[in-house]
mmCIF file of C-alpha atoms in Angstrom:
data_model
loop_
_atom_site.group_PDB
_atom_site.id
_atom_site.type_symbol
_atom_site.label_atom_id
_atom_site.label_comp_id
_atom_site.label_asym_id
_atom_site.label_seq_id
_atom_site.Cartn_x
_atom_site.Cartn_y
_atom_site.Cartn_z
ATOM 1 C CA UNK I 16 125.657 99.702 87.520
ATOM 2 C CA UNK I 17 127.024 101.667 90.366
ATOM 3 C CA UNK I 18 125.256 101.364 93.856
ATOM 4 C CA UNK I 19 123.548 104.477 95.194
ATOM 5 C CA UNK I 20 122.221 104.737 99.111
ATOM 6 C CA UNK I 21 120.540 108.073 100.556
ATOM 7 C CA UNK I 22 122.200 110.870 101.315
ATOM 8 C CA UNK I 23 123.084 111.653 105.541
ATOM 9 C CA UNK I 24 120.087 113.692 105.239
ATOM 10 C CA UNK I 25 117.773 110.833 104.274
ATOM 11 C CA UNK I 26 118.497 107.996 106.497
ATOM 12 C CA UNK I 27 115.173 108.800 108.253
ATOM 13 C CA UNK I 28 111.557 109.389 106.462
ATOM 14 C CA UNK I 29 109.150 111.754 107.932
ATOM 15 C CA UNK I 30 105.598 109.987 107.831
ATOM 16 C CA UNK I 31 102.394 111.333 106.924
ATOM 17 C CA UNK I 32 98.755 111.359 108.763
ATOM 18 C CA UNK I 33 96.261 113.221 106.913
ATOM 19 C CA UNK I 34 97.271 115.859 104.592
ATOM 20 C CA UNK I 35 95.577 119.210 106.385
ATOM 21 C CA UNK I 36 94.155 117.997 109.420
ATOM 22 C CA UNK I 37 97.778 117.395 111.306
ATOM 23 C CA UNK I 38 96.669 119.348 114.273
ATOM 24 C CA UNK I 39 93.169 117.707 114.402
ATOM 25 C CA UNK I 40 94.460 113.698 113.563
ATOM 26 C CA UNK I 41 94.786 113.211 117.082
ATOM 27 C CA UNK I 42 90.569 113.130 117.541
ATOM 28 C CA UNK I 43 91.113 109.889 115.005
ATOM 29 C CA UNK I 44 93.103 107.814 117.603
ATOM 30 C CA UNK I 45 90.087 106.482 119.103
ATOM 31 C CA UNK I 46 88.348 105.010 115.785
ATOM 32 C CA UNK I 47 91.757 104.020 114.662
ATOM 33 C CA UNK I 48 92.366 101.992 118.227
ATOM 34 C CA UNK I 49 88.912 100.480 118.010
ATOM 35 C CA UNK I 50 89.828 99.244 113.792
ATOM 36 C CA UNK I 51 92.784 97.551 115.680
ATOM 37 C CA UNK I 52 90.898 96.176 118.223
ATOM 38 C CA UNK I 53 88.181 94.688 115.839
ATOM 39 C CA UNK I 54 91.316 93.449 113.357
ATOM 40 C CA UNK I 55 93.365 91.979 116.038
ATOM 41 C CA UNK I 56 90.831 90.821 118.068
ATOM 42 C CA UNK I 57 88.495 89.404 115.921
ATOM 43 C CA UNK I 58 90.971 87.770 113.727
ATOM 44 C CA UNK I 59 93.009 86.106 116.844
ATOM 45 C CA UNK I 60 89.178 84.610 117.955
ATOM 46 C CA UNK I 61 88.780 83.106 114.520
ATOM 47 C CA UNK I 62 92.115 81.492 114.757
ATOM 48 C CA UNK I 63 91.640 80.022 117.989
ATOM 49 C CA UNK I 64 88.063 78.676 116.983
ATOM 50 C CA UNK I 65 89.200 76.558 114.338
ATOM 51 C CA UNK I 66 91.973 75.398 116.247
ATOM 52 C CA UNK I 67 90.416 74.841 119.004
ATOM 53 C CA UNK I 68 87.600 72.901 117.947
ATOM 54 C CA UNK I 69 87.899 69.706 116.338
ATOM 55 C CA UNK I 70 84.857 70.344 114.356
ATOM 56 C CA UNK I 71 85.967 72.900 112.157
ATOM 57 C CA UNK I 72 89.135 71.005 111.374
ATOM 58 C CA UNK I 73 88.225 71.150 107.734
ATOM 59 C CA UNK I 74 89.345 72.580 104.089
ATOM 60 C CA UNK I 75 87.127 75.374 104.343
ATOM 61 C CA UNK I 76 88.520 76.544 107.985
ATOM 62 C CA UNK I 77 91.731 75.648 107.317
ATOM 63 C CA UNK I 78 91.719 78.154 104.502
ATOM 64 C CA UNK I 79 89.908 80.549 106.908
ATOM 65 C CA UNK I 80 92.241 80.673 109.182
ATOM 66 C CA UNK I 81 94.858 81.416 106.614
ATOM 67 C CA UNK I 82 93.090 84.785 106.133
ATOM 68 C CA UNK I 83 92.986 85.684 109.875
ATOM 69 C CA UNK I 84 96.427 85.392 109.923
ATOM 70 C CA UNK I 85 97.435 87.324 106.722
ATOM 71 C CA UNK I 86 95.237 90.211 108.719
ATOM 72 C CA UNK I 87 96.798 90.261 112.390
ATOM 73 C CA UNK I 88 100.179 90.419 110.712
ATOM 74 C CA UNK I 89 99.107 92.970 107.823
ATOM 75 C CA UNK I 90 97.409 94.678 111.117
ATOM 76 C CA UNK I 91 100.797 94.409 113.312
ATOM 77 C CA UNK I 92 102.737 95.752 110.505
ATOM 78 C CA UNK I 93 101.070 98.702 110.123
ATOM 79 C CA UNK I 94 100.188 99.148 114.049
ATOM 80 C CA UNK I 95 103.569 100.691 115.383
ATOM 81 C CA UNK I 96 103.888 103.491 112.796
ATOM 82 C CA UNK I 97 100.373 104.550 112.645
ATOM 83 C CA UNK I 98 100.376 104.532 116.191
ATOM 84 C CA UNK I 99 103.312 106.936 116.555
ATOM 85 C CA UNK I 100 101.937 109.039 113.800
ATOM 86 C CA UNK I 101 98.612 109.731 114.856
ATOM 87 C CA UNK I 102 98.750 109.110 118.469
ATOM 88 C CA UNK I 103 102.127 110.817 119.836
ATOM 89 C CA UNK I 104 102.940 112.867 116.459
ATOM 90 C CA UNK I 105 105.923 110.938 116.034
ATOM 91 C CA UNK I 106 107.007 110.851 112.689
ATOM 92 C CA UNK I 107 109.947 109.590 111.471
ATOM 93 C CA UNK I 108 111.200 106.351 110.808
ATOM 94 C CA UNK I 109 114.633 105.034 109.713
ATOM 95 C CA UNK I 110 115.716 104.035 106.154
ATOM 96 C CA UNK I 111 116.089 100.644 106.925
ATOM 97 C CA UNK I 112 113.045 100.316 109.055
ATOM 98 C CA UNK I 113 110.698 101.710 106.552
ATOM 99 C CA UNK I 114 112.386 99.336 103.788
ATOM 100 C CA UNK I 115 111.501 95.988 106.353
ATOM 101 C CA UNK I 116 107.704 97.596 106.666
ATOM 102 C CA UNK I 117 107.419 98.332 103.285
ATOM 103 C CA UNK I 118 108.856 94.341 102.404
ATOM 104 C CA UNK I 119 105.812 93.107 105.416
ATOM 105 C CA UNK I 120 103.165 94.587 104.020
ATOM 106 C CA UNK I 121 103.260 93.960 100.540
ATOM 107 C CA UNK I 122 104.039 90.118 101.521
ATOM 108 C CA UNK I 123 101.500 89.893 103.623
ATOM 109 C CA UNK I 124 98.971 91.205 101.447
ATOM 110 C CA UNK I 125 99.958 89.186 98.473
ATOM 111 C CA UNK I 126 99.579 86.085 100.818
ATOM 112 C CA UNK I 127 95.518 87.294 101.177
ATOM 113 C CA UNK I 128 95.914 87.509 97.658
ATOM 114 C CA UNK I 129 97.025 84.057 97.275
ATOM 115 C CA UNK I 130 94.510 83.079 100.259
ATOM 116 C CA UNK I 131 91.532 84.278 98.711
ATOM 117 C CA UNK I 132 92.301 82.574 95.534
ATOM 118 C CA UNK I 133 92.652 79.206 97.477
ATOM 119 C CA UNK I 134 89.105 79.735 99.173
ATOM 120 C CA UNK I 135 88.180 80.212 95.651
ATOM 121 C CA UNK I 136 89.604 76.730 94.215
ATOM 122 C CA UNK I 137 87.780 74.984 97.375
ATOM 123 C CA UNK I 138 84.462 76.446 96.983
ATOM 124 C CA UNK I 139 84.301 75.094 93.524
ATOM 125 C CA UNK I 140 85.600 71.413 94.425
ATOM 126 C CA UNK I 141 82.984 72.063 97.115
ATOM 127 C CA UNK I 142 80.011 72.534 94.927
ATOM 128 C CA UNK I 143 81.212 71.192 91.348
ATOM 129 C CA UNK I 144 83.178 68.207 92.224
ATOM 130 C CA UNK I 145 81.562 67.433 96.116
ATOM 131 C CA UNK I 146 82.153 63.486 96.039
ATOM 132 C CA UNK I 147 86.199 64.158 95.584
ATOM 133 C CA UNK I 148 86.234 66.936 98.132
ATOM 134 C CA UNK I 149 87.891 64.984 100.695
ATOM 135 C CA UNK I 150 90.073 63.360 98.346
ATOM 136 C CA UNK I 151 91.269 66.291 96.398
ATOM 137 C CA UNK I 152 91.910 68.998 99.226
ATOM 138 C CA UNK I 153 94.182 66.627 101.678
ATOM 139 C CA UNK I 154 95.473 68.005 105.108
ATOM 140 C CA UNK I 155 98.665 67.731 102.785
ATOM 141 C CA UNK I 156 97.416 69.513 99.609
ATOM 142 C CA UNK I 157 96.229 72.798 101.645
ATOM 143 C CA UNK I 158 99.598 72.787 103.606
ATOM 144 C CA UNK I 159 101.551 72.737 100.503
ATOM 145 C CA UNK I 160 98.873 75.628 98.732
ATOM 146 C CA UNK I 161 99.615 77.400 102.146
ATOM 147 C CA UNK I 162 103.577 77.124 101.749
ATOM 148 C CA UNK I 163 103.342 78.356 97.978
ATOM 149 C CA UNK I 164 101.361 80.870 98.502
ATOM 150 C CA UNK I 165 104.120 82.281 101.281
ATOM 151 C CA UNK I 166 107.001 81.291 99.058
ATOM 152 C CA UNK I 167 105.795 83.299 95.999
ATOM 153 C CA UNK I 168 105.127 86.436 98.258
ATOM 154 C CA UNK I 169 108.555 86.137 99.118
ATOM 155 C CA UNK I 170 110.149 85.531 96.766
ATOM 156 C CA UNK I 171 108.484 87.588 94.273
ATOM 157 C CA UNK I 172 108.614 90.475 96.557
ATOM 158 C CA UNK I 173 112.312 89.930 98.068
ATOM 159 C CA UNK I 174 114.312 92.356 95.513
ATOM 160 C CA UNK I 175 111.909 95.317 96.393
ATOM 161 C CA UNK I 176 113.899 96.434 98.919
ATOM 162 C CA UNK I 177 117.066 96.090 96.680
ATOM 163 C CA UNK I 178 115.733 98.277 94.445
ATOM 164 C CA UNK I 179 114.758 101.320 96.951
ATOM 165 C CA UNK I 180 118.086 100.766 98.153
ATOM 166 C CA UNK I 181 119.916 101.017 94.886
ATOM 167 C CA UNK I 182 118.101 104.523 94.139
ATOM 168 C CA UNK I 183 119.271 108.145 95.749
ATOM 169 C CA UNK I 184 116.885 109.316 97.703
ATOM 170 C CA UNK I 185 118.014 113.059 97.701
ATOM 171 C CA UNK I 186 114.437 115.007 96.871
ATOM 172 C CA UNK I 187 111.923 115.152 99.923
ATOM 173 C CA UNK I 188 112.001 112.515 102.958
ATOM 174 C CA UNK I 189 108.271 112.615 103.411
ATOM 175 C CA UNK I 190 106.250 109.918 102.477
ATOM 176 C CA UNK I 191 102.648 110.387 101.820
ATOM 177 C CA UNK I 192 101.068 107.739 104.821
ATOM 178 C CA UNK I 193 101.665 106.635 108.082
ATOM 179 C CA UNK I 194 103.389 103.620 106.434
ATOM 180 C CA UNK I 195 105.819 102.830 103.996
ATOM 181 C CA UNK I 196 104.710 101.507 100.264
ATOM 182 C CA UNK I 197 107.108 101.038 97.839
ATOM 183 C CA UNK I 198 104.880 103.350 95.035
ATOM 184 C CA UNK I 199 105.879 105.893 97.726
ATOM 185 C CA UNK I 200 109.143 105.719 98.221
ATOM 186 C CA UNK I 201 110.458 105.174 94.743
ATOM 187 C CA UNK I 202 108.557 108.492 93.917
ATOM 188 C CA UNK I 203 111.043 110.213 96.446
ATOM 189 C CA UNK I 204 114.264 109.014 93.744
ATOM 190 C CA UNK I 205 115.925 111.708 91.922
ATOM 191 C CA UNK I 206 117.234 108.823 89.944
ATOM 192 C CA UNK I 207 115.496 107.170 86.615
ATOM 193 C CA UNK I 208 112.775 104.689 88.596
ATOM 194 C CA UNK I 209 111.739 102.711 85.377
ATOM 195 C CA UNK I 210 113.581 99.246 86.776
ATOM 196 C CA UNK I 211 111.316 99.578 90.125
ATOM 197 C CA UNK I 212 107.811 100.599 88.114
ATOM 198 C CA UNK I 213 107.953 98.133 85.436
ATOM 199 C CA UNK I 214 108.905 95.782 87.724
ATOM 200 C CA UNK I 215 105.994 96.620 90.012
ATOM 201 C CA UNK I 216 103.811 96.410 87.473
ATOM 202 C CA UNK I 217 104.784 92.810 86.812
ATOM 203 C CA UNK I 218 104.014 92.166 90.242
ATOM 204 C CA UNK I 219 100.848 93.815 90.445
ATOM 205 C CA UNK I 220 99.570 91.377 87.238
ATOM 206 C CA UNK I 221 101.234 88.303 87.589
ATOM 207 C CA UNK I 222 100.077 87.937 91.058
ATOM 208 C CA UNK I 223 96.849 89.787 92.134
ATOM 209 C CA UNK I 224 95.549 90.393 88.416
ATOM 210 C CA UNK I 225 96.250 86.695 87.586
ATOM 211 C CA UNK I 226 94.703 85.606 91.117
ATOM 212 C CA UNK I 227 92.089 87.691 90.476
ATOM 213 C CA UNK I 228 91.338 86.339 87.079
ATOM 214 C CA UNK I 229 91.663 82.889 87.793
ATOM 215 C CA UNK I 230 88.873 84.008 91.339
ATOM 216 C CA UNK I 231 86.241 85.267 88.668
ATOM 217 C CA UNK I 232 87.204 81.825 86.439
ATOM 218 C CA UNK I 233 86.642 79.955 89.150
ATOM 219 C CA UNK I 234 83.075 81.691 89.984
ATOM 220 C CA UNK I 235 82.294 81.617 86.256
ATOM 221 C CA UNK I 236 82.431 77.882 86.642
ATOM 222 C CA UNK I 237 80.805 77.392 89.588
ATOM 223 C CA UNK I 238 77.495 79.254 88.139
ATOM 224 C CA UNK I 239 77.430 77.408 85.898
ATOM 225 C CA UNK I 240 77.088 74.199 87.819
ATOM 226 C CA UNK I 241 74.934 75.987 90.610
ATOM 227 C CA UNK I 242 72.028 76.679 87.587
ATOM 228 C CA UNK I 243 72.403 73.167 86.322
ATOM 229 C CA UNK I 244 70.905 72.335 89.878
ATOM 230 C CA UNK I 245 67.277 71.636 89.340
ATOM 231 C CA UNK I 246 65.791 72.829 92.661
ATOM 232 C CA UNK I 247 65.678 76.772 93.358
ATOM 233 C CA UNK I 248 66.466 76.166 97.379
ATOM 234 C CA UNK I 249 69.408 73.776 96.317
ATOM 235 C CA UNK I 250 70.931 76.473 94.125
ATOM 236 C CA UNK I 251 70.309 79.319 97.409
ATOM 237 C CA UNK I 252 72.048 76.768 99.716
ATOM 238 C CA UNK I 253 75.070 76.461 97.230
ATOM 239 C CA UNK I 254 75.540 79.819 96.471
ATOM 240 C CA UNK I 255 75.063 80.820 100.235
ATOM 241 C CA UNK I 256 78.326 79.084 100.953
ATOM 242 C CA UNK I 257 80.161 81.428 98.604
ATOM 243 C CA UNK I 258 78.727 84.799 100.002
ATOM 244 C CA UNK I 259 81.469 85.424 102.844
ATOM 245 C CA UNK I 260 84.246 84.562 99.986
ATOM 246 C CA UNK I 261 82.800 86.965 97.656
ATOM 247 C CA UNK I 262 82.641 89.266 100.269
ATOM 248 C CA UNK I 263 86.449 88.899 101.179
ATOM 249 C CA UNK I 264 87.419 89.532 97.341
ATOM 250 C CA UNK I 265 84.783 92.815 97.053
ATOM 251 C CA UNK I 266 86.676 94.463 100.188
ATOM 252 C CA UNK I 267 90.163 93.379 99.099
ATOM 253 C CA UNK I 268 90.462 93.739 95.414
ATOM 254 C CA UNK I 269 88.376 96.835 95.149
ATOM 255 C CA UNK I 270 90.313 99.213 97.214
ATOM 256 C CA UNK I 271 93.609 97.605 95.998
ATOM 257 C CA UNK I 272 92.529 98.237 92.650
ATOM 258 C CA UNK I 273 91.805 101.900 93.631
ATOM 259 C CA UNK I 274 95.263 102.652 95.391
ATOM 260 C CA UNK I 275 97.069 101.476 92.381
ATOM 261 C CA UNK I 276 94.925 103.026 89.664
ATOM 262 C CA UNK I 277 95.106 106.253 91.678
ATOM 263 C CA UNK I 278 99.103 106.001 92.567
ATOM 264 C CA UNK I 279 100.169 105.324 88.718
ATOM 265 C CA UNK I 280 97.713 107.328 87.155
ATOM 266 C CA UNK I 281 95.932 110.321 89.636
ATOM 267 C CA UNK I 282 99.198 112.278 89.969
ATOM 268 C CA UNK I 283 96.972 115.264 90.113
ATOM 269 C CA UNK I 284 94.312 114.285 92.683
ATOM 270 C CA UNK I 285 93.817 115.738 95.654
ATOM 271 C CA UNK I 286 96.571 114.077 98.124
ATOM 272 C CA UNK I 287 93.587 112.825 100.747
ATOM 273 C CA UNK I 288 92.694 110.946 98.328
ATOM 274 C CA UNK I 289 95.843 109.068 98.019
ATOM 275 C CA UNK I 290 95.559 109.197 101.763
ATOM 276 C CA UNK I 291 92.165 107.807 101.867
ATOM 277 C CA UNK I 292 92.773 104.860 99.024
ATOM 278 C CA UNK I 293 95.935 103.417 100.972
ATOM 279 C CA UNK I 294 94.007 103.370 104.329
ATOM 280 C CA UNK I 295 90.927 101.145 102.866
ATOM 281 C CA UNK I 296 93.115 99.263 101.074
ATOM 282 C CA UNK I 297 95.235 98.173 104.532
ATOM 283 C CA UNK I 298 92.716 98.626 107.277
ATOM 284 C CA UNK I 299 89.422 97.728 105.850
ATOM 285 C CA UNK I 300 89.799 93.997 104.576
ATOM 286 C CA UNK I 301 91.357 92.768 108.473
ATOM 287 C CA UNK I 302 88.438 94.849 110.065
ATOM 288 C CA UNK I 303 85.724 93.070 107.850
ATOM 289 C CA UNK I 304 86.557 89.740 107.155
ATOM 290 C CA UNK I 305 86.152 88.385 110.985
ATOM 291 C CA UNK I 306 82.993 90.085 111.226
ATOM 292 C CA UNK I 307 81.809 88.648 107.802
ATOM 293 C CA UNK I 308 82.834 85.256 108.495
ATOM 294 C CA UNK I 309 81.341 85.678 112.132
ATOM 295 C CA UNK I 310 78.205 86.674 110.894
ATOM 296 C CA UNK I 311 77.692 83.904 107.962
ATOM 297 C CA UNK I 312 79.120 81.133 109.283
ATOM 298 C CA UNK I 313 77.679 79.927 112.209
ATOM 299 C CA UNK I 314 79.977 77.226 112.904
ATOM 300 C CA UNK I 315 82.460 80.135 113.580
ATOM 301 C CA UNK I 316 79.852 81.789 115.979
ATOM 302 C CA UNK I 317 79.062 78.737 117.802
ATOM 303 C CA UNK I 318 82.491 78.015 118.335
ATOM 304 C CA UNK I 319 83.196 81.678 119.478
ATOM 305 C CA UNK I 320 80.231 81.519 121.599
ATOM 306 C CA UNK I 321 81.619 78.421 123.433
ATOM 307 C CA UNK I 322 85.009 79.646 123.672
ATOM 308 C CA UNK I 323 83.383 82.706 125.679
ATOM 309 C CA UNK I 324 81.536 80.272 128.009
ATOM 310 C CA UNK I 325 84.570 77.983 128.901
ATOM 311 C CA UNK I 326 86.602 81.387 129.737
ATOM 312 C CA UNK I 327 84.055 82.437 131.776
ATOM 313 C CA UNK I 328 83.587 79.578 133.743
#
């Protein structure tokens, strides 16, 4: 098969705010600034509570801290074009450039994937196996889960950028975000792009639709042993532990779910929707989580709180 790059023309992409309200996206700088703020922020507080404190040097924190750092780099990926975009109108971005963005942020949010599906596996050695918890999930077992779940985003994400490259890109140069996805750009080929969607459909199921399977497998189980509990309180204190998790996999699979469902099959929706879909699915899960987390777990608040106080002092 003969190797195809883009034209002269099409070494640089022209990114997109919001479809219609280009001389008006400016007024959205401020929220957007405060979203990083709250993702970056909050995220980088989490990660220095649990390493800071000896008392959350456990599974469950461990894991946590996982997730805070799948969001600041998701977050930092997505920061410098978005900030050109909608801050100094800025749009383009080289071929090459948007290929290594595109290649970040799919990685990085396969690793929540993988994360979340981690967090899953320990809440149910938590509450349906306690007496082996400290046996079974090892300072070396949740290394090695955290190494894995790298590797396979890697690796299973690695020849994405081989296959934009292979494809001439010789229609439009706009994409349709402030950010490159891969659905995006292959939709800018005037070349046959069945190689990069049935591979990207492989990708989608084998990782996040068998994560999320084995998540809802995992909760299935643990229901089960939470009702075998005889006292009402008992079962409220067990499932109380899984609330932030569940939380984490509502705000994560849910718009993800929506951007692909509407990129392979709402060709004919309105394009803010597109818009709107993408943005959820990247922003909203690295705003939320840190202020879920904050707000459930109180060993994360305390630790916050104390954090604060030895600053200040």
């Amino acid at each position: 098969m003969s190797s195809h790059k883009p034209s002269t023309s099409h070494n640089v992409f022209l990114l997109t705010g919001i479809p219609g309200l280009e001389s008006t996206q400016k007024w959205l700088a401020g929220p957007l600034c405060m979203m990083y703020t709250v993702a970056l922020g909050g995220n980088t507080m989490i990660l220095m509570a649990v390493w800071g404190e000896s008392s959350l040097h456990a599974p469950m924190y461990y894991f946590l801290s996982m997730l805070s750092f799948s969001d600041v780099a998701m977050s930092l990926a997505t920061l410098p074009t978005v900030f050109r975009t909608f801050c100094l109108n800025s749009r383009a971005i080289l071929f090459d450039a948007c290929l290594a963005q595109m290649f970040l942020i799919h990685s990085f949010s396969m690793m929540e994937s993988g994360i979340l599906l981690a967090m899953s596996f320990d809440r149910y050695v938590a509450i349906c196996n306690p007496l082996r918890y400290a046996s079974v999930l090892t300072n070396q077992v949740i290394a090695g889960m955290g190494l894995a779940v790298t590797a396979r985003s890697f690796t299973t994400l690695f020849p994405f950028p081989f296959l934009i490259k292979r494809l001439p890109i010789c229609r439009s140069n706009v994409l349709s975000h402030s950010y490159c996805l891969h659905p995006d750009m292959m939709k800018l080929a005037c070349a046959d792009i069945t190689v990069n969607s049935i591979y990207g459909m492989f990708v989608l199921l084998s990782t996040y639709g068998l994560d999320l399977l084995s998540i809802i497998f995992s909760y299935i189980l643990i229901l089960r042993s939470v009702l075998a509990i005889a006292s009402r309180e008992e079962r409220l204190k067990a499932l109380n532990t899984c609330v932030s998790h569940i939380c984490a996999v509502l705000i994560f699979y849910i718009p993800m779910i929506g951007v692909s469902t509407v990129h392979r099959f709402g060709k004919h929706a309105p394009r803010y929707v597109h818009v709107l879909m993408s943005n959820m699915y990247l922003f909203v899960p690295p705003v939320l989580n840190p202020i879920i987390y904050s707000a459930k777990t109180k060993e994360i608040r305390r630790s916050i709180v104390r954090m604060f106080h030895r600053l200040c002092m």
